[in-house]
Amino acid sequence: MYSAQIEKFLKAKKISIGDRVKVGQYEGILMPRIELGDTSSLVIKLDNGYNIGVKFDKSMKKVKTEWRVEKPQAKTGVTKIVFDKKLPTISIIGTGGTIASKVDYKTGGTSASFLAEDIAKQVPDLKEIANIRAWQIMEMASEDMVPDTWVEIAKAVAEEINQGSKGIIVTHGTDTLHYTAAALSFLLKDLPVPVAVVGSQRSSDRGSSDTVQNVSCAANFVANSDVAEVCTVLHGSVNDDFCFAIRGTKSRKMHTSRRDAFKAVNDAPIAKIWWQDKRIEILNSYKKRNDKKVLVDGKIETKVALVKFFVGMDPDVLDFYKKYKGIVIEGTGLGHVATRSKLSLIPKIGKMIKAGIPVVMTSQTIYGRTHPSVYRNLRTLSELGVIFVEDMLPETAYIKLMHILPKARNVEDVKKLMQTNMVGEITERTEVVSSE
Amino acid sequence: MFHLSEDYSKLGLKAGLELHVQLDTGKKLFCNCSTKMKEKQPIEIVERKLHPVASELGTVDQAAQFEFLKGRTFYYQAFKGESCLVDLDEEPIHPLNSEALTVALQVSLLFNCKIPSEIQVMRKTVIDGSNTSGFQRTAVVGLNGYLEFRGKNVPISQISLEEDACAIIGEEDGRVMYKLNRLGVPLVEVSTGLLVGYTPEEIQEIAYMIGITCRSTGKMKHGIGSIRQDMNVSITKGARVEIKGVQELGIMAKIVEGEVKRQMIEKAKEETRTVLPDGNTKYMRPLPGASRMYPETDIPPVPVNTKYLAEIKKSLPEPLTKKLQRFEKELKLSQQLAKEILRSDYVEVFEKVKGVEPSIVASTFTNVVKDLERSGVEISNITDENFMDLFNNLAERKIAKEAIPDILRMLAENNTKKISEVAKKLGFTTLTHAELDKIIRETVKPDMPFNKAIGIVMSKVRGKADAQTVIKAVKKFLATSA
């Protein structure tokens, strides 16, 4: 947006974005101001394609109209792309995020306008893998999602499975992609086919985008593998060579920007999917495809919080959660919080548990298993009734707690359900693997 | 063989130049990696593919892009300290390097350009793999300037600040290997307007002048590959052909002549050609259009306010014409030598040297260096610091000027050595007066003719004493012993 003075001038002179204009000695196309910066400078596109900032000046004149800004038309419903009738049909459900964002070459603006259909068209080897049903259900940056969004996505996935799709790809922003993957793992009951939650770390308009490999590998995985689980499917290394399919409850974004940001935490990836030669190597046990009808268990308790303990934390912070139905704490190490210092959280946690609010303990080390009794401080917490959830990721524990609260009759039920593996969120044993 | 008449204006020779000069900033344009490009051993090799970019070009171009890219895999060598996640397209770019922007704006002002009120970084699609991102980042920093050349104003249409691309190592069966350390090194690109009415030699001379003008900021890298040049060449009956990657300015005239000849014989198409080692060209790819540019959205535009511009104006280097005059008048260089040193890669070091006769320094940087290069010495192994050290030793009379070629040769082979150590190793430390007198006493007979005596002594002390001192000492010896 330009400054009010410029906007007013443009209106009066009937100059629009996309008009060829003359300002002082410069001539070019008037561009929208899409970035911050000096709103009193005009952005002009020169004939060689470069944009420059030009000081606004009232001698500005329109030369002619070059183009008009067109509002992108919102598409609704499912688009079918049939390459070959012999190929299986899979669905791509679009939700938004970097994978869906592209620059408008005319205006230079970036928007989540790269729909499921466009993504499908951008991946050339899809035609060798599957026929596509593309369905854009929302356009949302993943950090803007709320727990109800997961239910909405789960319903769309179930609908596509029940009308016959052999596998589902959900395209998603990467920031909270692992939340959605974990949520779908719990919400989709009796899942009969693979579901891949896919994102990209480099936007789809770039020649170097990781979208192409990620979507190609995901399509191969959901069309051809026997894994009937929710997985994240993204780059497995910084090379463009393979993707990892990681169990939705065990996957986490561990880097702000690398394409191999998603790691299998406390678990091996389920599969390694080679991009070029389309090989799928199975690396872990998994649930097999079946003929069941998928159901969505959409009942979730959203009054749940994930709280990180930190050195110097004021115990009064916990007072805020008194009205909550349950909290997950990210403790230190094996699952500690301040216990015997003057900032001990013990009294407040005790009060919450007494009031019937389940308190679940995970670790901020992310990797490794919590333990209820190695240290005295741990025993104190454990005796208080804090629920230690083994090697479950904090975000997964938070989502699982939301999921089970409507089903549990009392805190004992919560404890039992939280400590029982449902969809791979808890492993019984930790395999010896090299860390990276 | 086809013979070309020399009348280029009749043929309608038109040319446009684009010179790319690497900036010698400490850090890269969009990250904090070093720009030294010294590392030899890669610490990692990363494998990548590039994809055709939808909606940017027409479907035909896209199909061509796809065919081109399908068979290609790119490998990138990463070097410690010289490449990071930004270079690998694994981290968003950092803010534009302000040191590089300042130098680029200086260059713009030296070419009398208008400066935009805001600098917008653009992405220019490049699919040969030389940019890990699939595009090169570039920004206009100056427009509509000129260069004074033989009484005329040569139009300088645009100055851009850009990131350099990866250097290619090799290509085999669709596998292309690149080095990441050059990627992101700041470049200033100077584009001329259409040059009409100039001969190939004049076009080459204009390129030289542009290069020297950039160099005068004292912030340009030198050595092989630090200046690269693209040209557009056309004649009336031909077509506009872009020739990329001329690394040696000295063969430009020859390339222009060759292209004119080619266009007279073949039916030329608008296309991009690359330079072969013999100065001829081969087809590279179709000419890219303006449609391959779109804004870099990871960083906001950079405003250039009047205060910043005023500071840059104050810090502008001395104009070339003045510098040339000063070299002739104050430093007493011949016009030939003054021009040569001004054109050389060493003009900045030359100006830093104190206490040594300027003509000795200038001829070291021109004649001596050229001779050594011709005999196969790797002069690029000698750093500016080495040269300063050399001339300091000369100024303090620790070495004699006759020893310079041998010392440089040895330095180039052992570039970590100090001058004093090299001189010692070569036996080139200067003799004291007593030592010199002793040698004279031992070798010269009192009745010897002067010239013979000088010859004998010089052969004994070459490189250890300068000729003037020897002459004086021998004269004195003959006079006193006679």
Coordinates of C-alpha atoms in Angstrom, one line a residue, chain B:
Chain B
M1 CA 38.9 -17.4 -46.4
F2 CA 36.5 -14.5 -46.1
H3 CA 38.1 -11.1 -45.8
L4 CA 36.3 -8.4 -43.9
S5 CA 36.5 -4.8 -44.9
E6 CA 37.4 -2.6 -42.0
D7 CA 34.5 -0.3 -42.4
Y8 CA 32.4 -1.3 -39.4
S9 CA 30.1 1.6 -39.5
K10 CA 29.1 0.7 -43.0
L11 CA 28.3 -2.8 -41.7
G12 CA 26.2 -1.2 -39.0
L13 CA 28.2 -2.7 -36.1
K14 CA 26.3 -2.1 -32.8
A15 CA 27.4 -3.5 -29.5
G16 CA 26.5 -3.4 -25.9
L17 CA 28.7 -4.3 -23.0
E18 CA 28.0 -5.8 -19.6
L19 CA 31.0 -5.9 -17.3
H20 CA 30.8 -7.9 -14.0
V21 CA 33.4 -7.0 -11.5
Q22 CA 33.7 -8.9 -8.2
L23 CA 33.8 -6.7 -5.1
D24 CA 36.4 -7.3 -2.5
T25 CA 34.1 -7.0 0.5
G26 CA 34.9 -9.1 3.6
K27 CA 31.5 -10.8 3.4
K28 CA 29.2 -12.1 0.7
L29 CA 26.2 -10.1 -0.5
F30 CA 23.5 -11.8 1.5
C31 CA 25.3 -13.8 4.1
N32 CA 28.3 -13.5 6.3
C33 CA 30.6 -16.0 4.5
S34 CA 34.1 -15.0 3.5
T35 CA 34.6 -13.9 -0.2
K36 CA 38.2 -15.1 -0.2
M37 CA 37.6 -18.3 -2.3
K38 CA 40.9 -19.8 -1.0
E39 CA 39.7 -23.2 0.3
K40 CA 40.7 -26.2 -1.8
Q41 CA 39.0 -29.1 0.0
P42 CA 35.3 -29.3 0.0
I43 CA 33.8 -30.3 3.4
E44 CA 30.5 -31.5 1.8
I45 CA 29.0 -32.2 -1.6
V46 CA 25.2 -31.7 -1.9
E47 CA 23.1 -33.1 -4.7
R48 CA 20.2 -31.1 -6.2
K49 CA 17.7 -30.9 -9.0
L50 CA 16.1 -27.8 -10.5
H51 CA 12.5 -27.7 -11.8
P52 CA 10.9 -25.7 -14.5
V53 CA 9.1 -22.8 -13.0
A54 CA 5.4 -22.7 -13.8
S55 CA 3.5 -19.6 -15.0
E56 CA 6.6 -17.6 -15.6
L57 CA 7.3 -18.4 -19.2
G58 CA 5.1 -19.7 -22.0
T59 CA 4.3 -23.4 -22.2
V60 CA 6.9 -24.0 -25.0
D61 CA 9.7 -22.5 -23.0
Q62 CA 8.6 -24.5 -20.1
A63 CA 8.7 -27.7 -22.0
A64 CA 12.2 -26.8 -23.2
Q65 CA 13.2 -26.0 -19.6
F66 CA 11.8 -29.3 -18.5
E67 CA 13.7 -31.3 -21.2
F68 CA 16.9 -29.4 -20.3
L69 CA 16.5 -30.0 -16.5
K70 CA 15.2 -33.6 -16.6
G71 CA 18.6 -35.0 -17.5
R72 CA 20.6 -32.8 -15.2
T73 CA 21.7 -33.3 -11.6
F74 CA 23.7 -30.6 -9.9
Y75 CA 26.4 -31.2 -7.3
Y76 CA 27.6 -28.4 -5.0
Q77 CA 30.9 -28.4 -3.1
A78 CA 30.7 -26.6 0.2
F79 CA 33.8 -25.0 1.6
K80 CA 34.6 -24.2 5.3
G81 CA 34.0 -20.5 6.0
E82 CA 33.1 -19.8 2.4
S83 CA 29.7 -21.3 2.0
C84 CA 26.8 -21.6 4.4
L85 CA 23.1 -22.7 4.5
V86 CA 22.2 -19.5 2.6
D87 CA 24.4 -20.5 -0.3
L88 CA 22.9 -24.0 -0.2
D89 CA 19.4 -22.5 -0.5
E90 CA 18.7 -23.9 3.0
E91 CA 18.3 -20.6 4.9
P92 CA 16.6 -17.3 3.9
I93 CA 19.0 -14.5 2.9
H94 CA 20.4 -12.0 5.4
P95 CA 20.0 -8.3 4.8
L96 CA 21.9 -6.8 1.8
N97 CA 25.6 -6.2 2.7
S98 CA 25.8 -2.5 3.3
E99 CA 29.5 -2.3 2.4
A100 CA 28.8 -3.8 -1.0
L101 CA 25.9 -1.4 -1.5
T102 CA 28.1 1.6 -0.7
V103 CA 30.7 0.5 -3.2
A104 CA 28.0 -0.1 -5.9
L105 CA 26.6 3.3 -5.3
Q106 CA 30.1 4.8 -5.6
V107 CA 30.5 3.1 -8.9
S108 CA 27.1 4.5 -10.0
L109 CA 28.2 8.0 -9.1
L110 CA 31.5 7.5 -10.9
F111 CA 29.5 6.8 -14.0
N112 CA 27.3 9.8 -13.4
C113 CA 24.2 7.6 -12.9
K114 CA 20.9 8.5 -11.2
I115 CA 20.3 6.6 -8.1
P116 CA 16.8 5.1 -7.3
S117 CA 15.2 6.2 -4.1
E118 CA 14.8 2.6 -3.1
I119 CA 16.8 -0.5 -4.0
Q120 CA 14.7 -3.5 -4.8
V121 CA 16.4 -6.8 -5.0
M122 CA 15.0 -8.9 -7.8
R123 CA 15.2 -12.6 -8.6
K124 CA 16.4 -13.4 -12.1
T125 CA 15.5 -17.0 -13.1
V126 CA 18.6 -19.0 -14.0
I127 CA 18.3 -22.7 -14.6
D128 CA 21.8 -23.8 -15.5
G129 CA 22.3 -24.8 -11.8
S130 CA 24.9 -22.1 -11.2
N131 CA 22.5 -20.7 -8.5
T132 CA 21.3 -23.2 -6.0
S133 CA 18.0 -21.2 -5.7
G134 CA 17.3 -21.3 -9.4
F135 CA 17.6 -17.6 -9.6
Q136 CA 20.3 -14.9 -9.3
R137 CA 19.6 -11.9 -7.0
T138 CA 20.2 -8.6 -8.6
A139 CA 19.3 -4.9 -7.9
V140 CA 19.5 -1.7 -9.9
V141 CA 21.6 0.8 -8.1
G142 CA 22.1 3.4 -10.9
L143 CA 20.6 4.4 -14.2
N144 CA 21.2 6.6 -17.2
G145 CA 24.8 7.6 -16.7
Y146 CA 27.8 8.1 -19.0
L147 CA 31.5 7.5 -19.3
E148 CA 33.8 10.2 -21.0
F149 CA 35.8 8.5 -23.7
R150 CA 37.9 10.3 -26.3
G151 CA 35.8 13.5 -26.0
K152 CA 32.5 11.6 -26.3
N153 CA 30.0 10.4 -23.7
V154 CA 29.5 6.7 -23.9
P155 CA 26.1 5.9 -22.5
I156 CA 26.1 3.7 -19.3
S157 CA 22.5 2.6 -19.1
Q158 CA 22.5 0.7 -15.8
I159 CA 24.6 -0.3 -12.8
S160 CA 23.4 -3.4 -10.9
L161 CA 24.6 -5.0 -7.7
E162 CA 24.3 -8.8 -8.0
E163 CA 25.4 -12.0 -6.4
D164 CA 28.0 -14.0 -8.3
A165 CA 27.1 -17.5 -9.3
C166 CA 28.8 -20.8 -8.5
A167 CA 31.9 -21.6 -10.5
I168 CA 31.5 -24.7 -12.6
I169 CA 34.1 -27.5 -12.1
G170 CA 32.9 -29.9 -14.8
E171 CA 30.1 -31.6 -16.5
E172 CA 29.7 -35.3 -17.5
D173 CA 26.6 -37.2 -18.6
G174 CA 24.2 -34.6 -17.2
R175 CA 26.0 -34.4 -13.9
V176 CA 27.3 -30.9 -13.3
M177 CA 29.7 -30.0 -10.5
Y178 CA 29.8 -26.5 -9.0
K179 CA 31.8 -24.8 -6.2
L180 CA 29.7 -22.9 -3.8
N181 CA 32.3 -20.5 -2.6
R182 CA 31.9 -18.0 -5.4
L183 CA 28.1 -18.0 -5.1
G184 CA 27.0 -14.8 -3.3
V185 CA 30.2 -12.9 -3.8
P186 CA 29.1 -9.3 -4.6
L187 CA 29.4 -8.2 -8.2
V188 CA 28.9 -4.9 -9.8
E189 CA 27.4 -5.1 -13.3
V190 CA 28.0 -2.1 -15.6
S191 CA 25.8 -2.1 -18.7
T192 CA 26.5 0.3 -21.5
G193 CA 23.8 1.6 -23.8
L194 CA 24.1 0.8 -27.5
L195 CA 27.6 1.6 -28.8
V196 CA 27.2 2.8 -32.4
G197 CA 30.0 4.1 -34.5
Y198 CA 32.9 2.4 -32.7
T199 CA 35.5 0.0 -34.0
P200 CA 36.1 -3.4 -32.2
E201 CA 39.3 -1.9 -30.8
E202 CA 37.5 1.1 -29.4
I203 CA 34.9 -1.2 -27.9
Q204 CA 37.7 -3.1 -26.2
E205 CA 39.2 0.2 -25.0
I206 CA 35.8 1.3 -23.5
A207 CA 35.6 -2.0 -21.6
Y208 CA 39.1 -1.3 -20.2
M209 CA 38.0 2.2 -19.1
I210 CA 34.9 0.8 -17.4
G211 CA 37.1 -1.7 -15.6
I212 CA 39.5 0.9 -14.4
T213 CA 36.7 3.2 -13.2
C214 CA 35.3 0.4 -11.1
R215 CA 38.8 -0.4 -9.8
S216 CA 39.3 3.2 -8.7
T217 CA 37.0 2.5 -5.7
G218 CA 39.8 0.3 -4.4
K219 CA 37.2 -2.3 -3.5
M220 CA 37.4 -4.6 -6.5
K221 CA 38.9 -8.1 -6.5
H222 CA 41.7 -8.7 -9.0
G223 CA 43.1 -11.7 -10.7
I224 CA 41.6 -14.2 -13.1
G225 CA 37.8 -14.3 -13.2
S226 CA 37.4 -11.1 -11.2
I227 CA 36.2 -9.3 -14.3
R228 CA 33.8 -11.1 -16.6
Q229 CA 32.1 -9.7 -19.5
D230 CA 29.1 -10.2 -21.7
M231 CA 28.5 -8.5 -25.0
N232 CA 25.7 -7.9 -27.4
V233 CA 26.9 -7.7 -31.0
S234 CA 24.9 -7.1 -34.1
I235 CA 25.3 -5.9 -37.7
T236 CA 22.6 -4.5 -39.9
K237 CA 22.1 -7.8 -41.8
G238 CA 22.5 -9.9 -38.7
A239 CA 20.7 -10.2 -35.3
R240 CA 21.4 -9.2 -31.7
V241 CA 23.5 -12.0 -30.3
E242 CA 24.6 -12.1 -26.6
I243 CA 28.1 -13.5 -26.0
K244 CA 28.7 -14.5 -22.4
G245 CA 31.7 -15.1 -20.3
V246 CA 34.6 -13.2 -21.8
Q247 CA 37.2 -13.4 -19.0
E248 CA 40.0 -11.6 -20.8
L249 CA 39.5 -8.1 -21.9
G250 CA 42.4 -8.3 -24.3
I251 CA 40.6 -10.6 -26.7
M252 CA 37.4 -8.6 -26.9
A253 CA 38.2 -6.8 -30.1
K254 CA 38.9 -10.2 -31.7
I255 CA 35.6 -11.6 -30.5
V256 CA 33.7 -8.7 -31.9
E257 CA 35.5 -9.1 -35.2
G258 CA 34.8 -12.8 -35.2
E259 CA 31.1 -12.4 -34.5
V260 CA 30.7 -9.8 -37.2
K261 CA 32.3 -12.2 -39.6
R262 CA 30.1 -15.0 -38.4
Q263 CA 27.0 -12.9 -38.9
M264 CA 28.0 -12.0 -42.4
I265 CA 28.4 -15.7 -43.3
E266 CA 25.7 -17.5 -41.3
K267 CA 22.1 -16.4 -40.9
A268 CA 22.3 -15.2 -37.3
K269 CA 19.4 -15.8 -34.8
E270 CA 18.8 -13.9 -31.6
E271 CA 20.5 -16.1 -29.0
T272 CA 23.1 -16.4 -26.3
R273 CA 26.5 -17.7 -27.2
T274 CA 29.5 -18.6 -25.0
V275 CA 33.1 -17.9 -25.7
L276 CA 35.4 -20.7 -26.7
P277 CA 39.1 -20.6 -25.7
D278 CA 40.0 -19.5 -29.3
G279 CA 37.8 -16.4 -29.1
N280 CA 35.1 -18.0 -31.3
T281 CA 31.6 -18.5 -29.8
K282 CA 29.1 -21.4 -29.6
Y283 CA 25.3 -21.4 -29.0
M284 CA 24.3 -21.5 -25.3
R285 CA 20.6 -20.8 -25.0
P286 CA 17.8 -18.5 -26.3
L287 CA 17.8 -14.9 -25.1
P288 CA 16.0 -14.5 -21.8
G289 CA 13.4 -11.8 -21.5
A290 CA 12.2 -9.4 -18.8
S291 CA 9.6 -12.0 -17.8
R292 CA 12.2 -13.9 -15.8
M293 CA 12.4 -11.2 -13.2
Y294 CA 10.4 -11.0 -10.0
P295 CA 11.0 -9.4 -6.6
E296 CA 13.0 -11.0 -3.8
T297 CA 10.4 -11.2 -1.1
D298 CA 12.6 -12.3 1.8
I299 CA 14.0 -8.9 2.5
P300 CA 12.4 -5.4 2.2
P301 CA 13.6 -2.8 -0.3
V302 CA 16.5 -0.7 0.9
P303 CA 15.9 3.1 0.9
V304 CA 18.8 5.4 -0.2
N305 CA 18.2 8.6 1.6
T306 CA 19.9 11.9 0.8
K307 CA 22.2 11.8 3.9
Y308 CA 23.6 8.4 2.9
L309 CA 24.1 9.5 -0.7
A310 CA 25.9 12.7 0.5
E311 CA 28.3 10.6 2.6
I312 CA 29.0 8.4 -0.4
K313 CA 29.6 11.4 -2.6
K314 CA 32.1 12.7 -0.1
S315 CA 34.0 9.4 -0.2
L316 CA 34.2 9.1 -3.9
P317 CA 37.7 8.2 -5.2
E318 CA 39.8 10.5 -7.4
P319 CA 38.6 10.5 -11.0
L320 CA 40.8 8.5 -13.4
T321 CA 41.9 11.4 -15.6
K322 CA 43.1 13.2 -12.5
K323 CA 44.9 10.2 -11.3
L324 CA 46.6 9.7 -14.6
Q325 CA 47.9 13.3 -14.5
R326 CA 49.0 12.9 -10.9
F327 CA 51.0 9.7 -11.8
E328 CA 52.8 11.5 -14.6
K329 CA 53.4 14.8 -12.8
E330 CA 53.9 14.0 -9.2
L331 CA 55.2 10.5 -9.4
K332 CA 57.2 11.2 -12.6
L333 CA 56.0 8.1 -14.4
S334 CA 56.2 8.1 -18.2
Q335 CA 52.7 8.3 -19.8
Q336 CA 53.1 4.8 -21.0
L337 CA 53.9 3.5 -17.5
A338 CA 51.2 5.6 -15.8
K339 CA 48.6 4.1 -18.1
E340 CA 49.8 0.6 -17.6
I341 CA 49.8 0.8 -13.9
L342 CA 46.4 2.4 -13.9
R343 CA 45.1 -0.6 -15.9
S344 CA 46.9 -3.2 -13.9
D345 CA 45.4 -5.2 -11.0
Y346 CA 47.9 -3.6 -8.7
V347 CA 47.1 0.1 -8.8
E348 CA 45.8 0.2 -5.2
V349 CA 48.9 -1.6 -3.9
F350 CA 51.1 0.6 -6.0
E351 CA 49.6 3.7 -4.4
K352 CA 50.2 2.3 -0.9
V353 CA 53.9 1.8 -1.4
K354 CA 56.1 4.4 0.3
G355 CA 59.8 5.2 0.2
V356 CA 60.6 3.5 -3.1
E357 CA 61.0 5.3 -6.4
P358 CA 57.5 5.0 -8.1
S359 CA 58.9 4.0 -11.4
I360 CA 60.5 1.0 -9.9
V361 CA 57.3 0.0 -8.2
A362 CA 55.2 0.6 -11.3
S363 CA 57.5 -1.4 -13.5
T364 CA 57.5 -4.2 -11.0
F365 CA 53.8 -4.4 -11.2
T366 CA 53.7 -4.2 -15.0
N367 CA 56.8 -5.4 -16.8
V368 CA 58.3 -7.7 -14.1
V369 CA 55.0 -9.3 -13.3
K370 CA 54.1 -9.8 -16.9
D371 CA 57.5 -11.4 -17.7
L372 CA 57.2 -13.7 -14.8
E373 CA 53.6 -14.7 -15.8
R374 CA 54.8 -15.4 -19.3
S375 CA 57.5 -17.8 -17.9
G376 CA 54.7 -19.7 -16.1
V377 CA 55.0 -18.2 -12.6
E378 CA 51.7 -18.2 -10.7
I379 CA 51.6 -14.6 -9.7
S380 CA 48.2 -14.9 -8.1
N381 CA 49.9 -16.7 -5.2
I382 CA 51.6 -13.5 -4.3
T383 CA 49.4 -11.4 -2.0
D384 CA 49.2 -7.7 -1.7
E385 CA 50.8 -8.1 1.7
N386 CA 53.7 -9.9 0.1
F387 CA 54.2 -7.0 -2.3
M388 CA 54.1 -4.4 0.5
D389 CA 56.6 -6.5 2.4
L390 CA 58.8 -6.6 -0.7
F391 CA 58.8 -2.9 -1.1
N392 CA 59.3 -2.2 2.6
N393 CA 62.4 -4.3 2.4
L394 CA 63.5 -2.4 -0.7
A395 CA 62.8 0.9 1.0
E396 CA 64.9 -0.1 4.0
R397 CA 67.7 -1.3 1.6
K398 CA 67.5 -4.8 2.9
I399 CA 67.3 -6.1 -0.6
A400 CA 68.3 -4.6 -4.0
K401 CA 65.9 -4.0 -6.8
E402 CA 67.8 -6.4 -9.0
A403 CA 66.7 -9.2 -6.7
I404 CA 63.0 -8.5 -7.3
P405 CA 62.3 -11.0 -10.1
D406 CA 64.0 -13.9 -8.3
I407 CA 62.3 -13.1 -5.0
L408 CA 58.9 -12.9 -6.7
R409 CA 59.4 -16.2 -8.4
M410 CA 60.3 -17.9 -5.2
L411 CA 57.4 -16.2 -3.4
A412 CA 55.0 -17.5 -5.9
E413 CA 56.2 -21.0 -5.2
N414 CA 56.2 -20.6 -1.4
N415 CA 53.6 -18.0 -0.8
T416 CA 53.7 -18.2 3.0
K417 CA 57.4 -17.1 3.2
K418 CA 58.4 -13.7 4.4
I419 CA 60.4 -11.6 2.1
S420 CA 63.3 -11.4 4.5
E421 CA 63.4 -15.2 4.6
V422 CA 63.1 -15.6 0.9
A423 CA 65.9 -13.1 0.4
K424 CA 68.1 -14.9 2.9
K425 CA 67.4 -18.2 1.2
L426 CA 68.4 -16.8 -2.1
G427 CA 71.4 -15.1 -0.7
F428 CA 69.9 -11.7 -1.6
T429 CA 70.3 -9.9 1.7
T430 CA 72.1 -6.6 1.1
L431 CA 75.7 -6.4 1.8
T432 CA 77.0 -3.9 4.3
H433 CA 79.6 -1.4 3.1
A434 CA 82.3 -3.2 4.8
E435 CA 81.3 -6.5 3.2
L436 CA 81.1 -4.9 -0.2
D437 CA 84.5 -3.3 0.3
K438 CA 86.0 -6.6 1.3
I439 CA 84.7 -8.3 -1.9
I440 CA 86.1 -5.4 -4.0
R441 CA 89.5 -5.7 -2.3
E442 CA 89.6 -9.4 -3.0
T443 CA 88.5 -9.3 -6.6
V444 CA 89.6 -6.0 -8.1
K445 CA 93.2 -5.2 -8.9
P446 CA 94.2 -1.6 -8.5
D447 CA 95.2 -1.3 -12.2
M448 CA 92.0 -2.8 -13.6
P449 CA 90.0 -0.7 -16.1
F450 CA 86.8 0.7 -14.4
N451 CA 84.3 -1.2 -16.6
K452 CA 86.0 -4.5 -16.1
A453 CA 86.2 -4.0 -12.4
I454 CA 82.5 -3.2 -12.2
G455 CA 81.7 -6.3 -14.3
I456 CA 83.6 -8.5 -11.9
V457 CA 82.1 -7.0 -8.8
M458 CA 78.6 -7.0 -10.1
S459 CA 78.8 -10.7 -11.0
K460 CA 79.8 -11.4 -7.4
V461 CA 77.2 -9.3 -5.7
R462 CA 74.2 -9.5 -8.0
G463 CA 71.0 -8.9 -6.0
K464 CA 72.9 -8.2 -2.8
A465 CA 73.9 -4.6 -3.6
D466 CA 72.4 -2.1 -6.0
A467 CA 74.3 -1.0 -9.0
Q468 CA 74.7 2.6 -7.8
T469 CA 76.3 1.6 -4.6
V470 CA 78.7 -0.8 -6.3
I471 CA 79.8 1.9 -8.8
K472 CA 80.5 4.3 -6.0
A473 CA 82.5 1.8 -4.0
V474 CA 84.5 0.6 -7.0
K475 CA 85.3 4.2 -8.0
K476 CA 86.4 4.9 -4.5
F477 CA 88.6 1.8 -4.3
L478 CA 90.3 2.5 -7.7
A479 CA 90.8 6.2 -6.8
T480 CA 92.4 5.4 -3.4
S481 CA 94.4 2.3 -4.4
A482 CA 95.9 3.8 -7.5

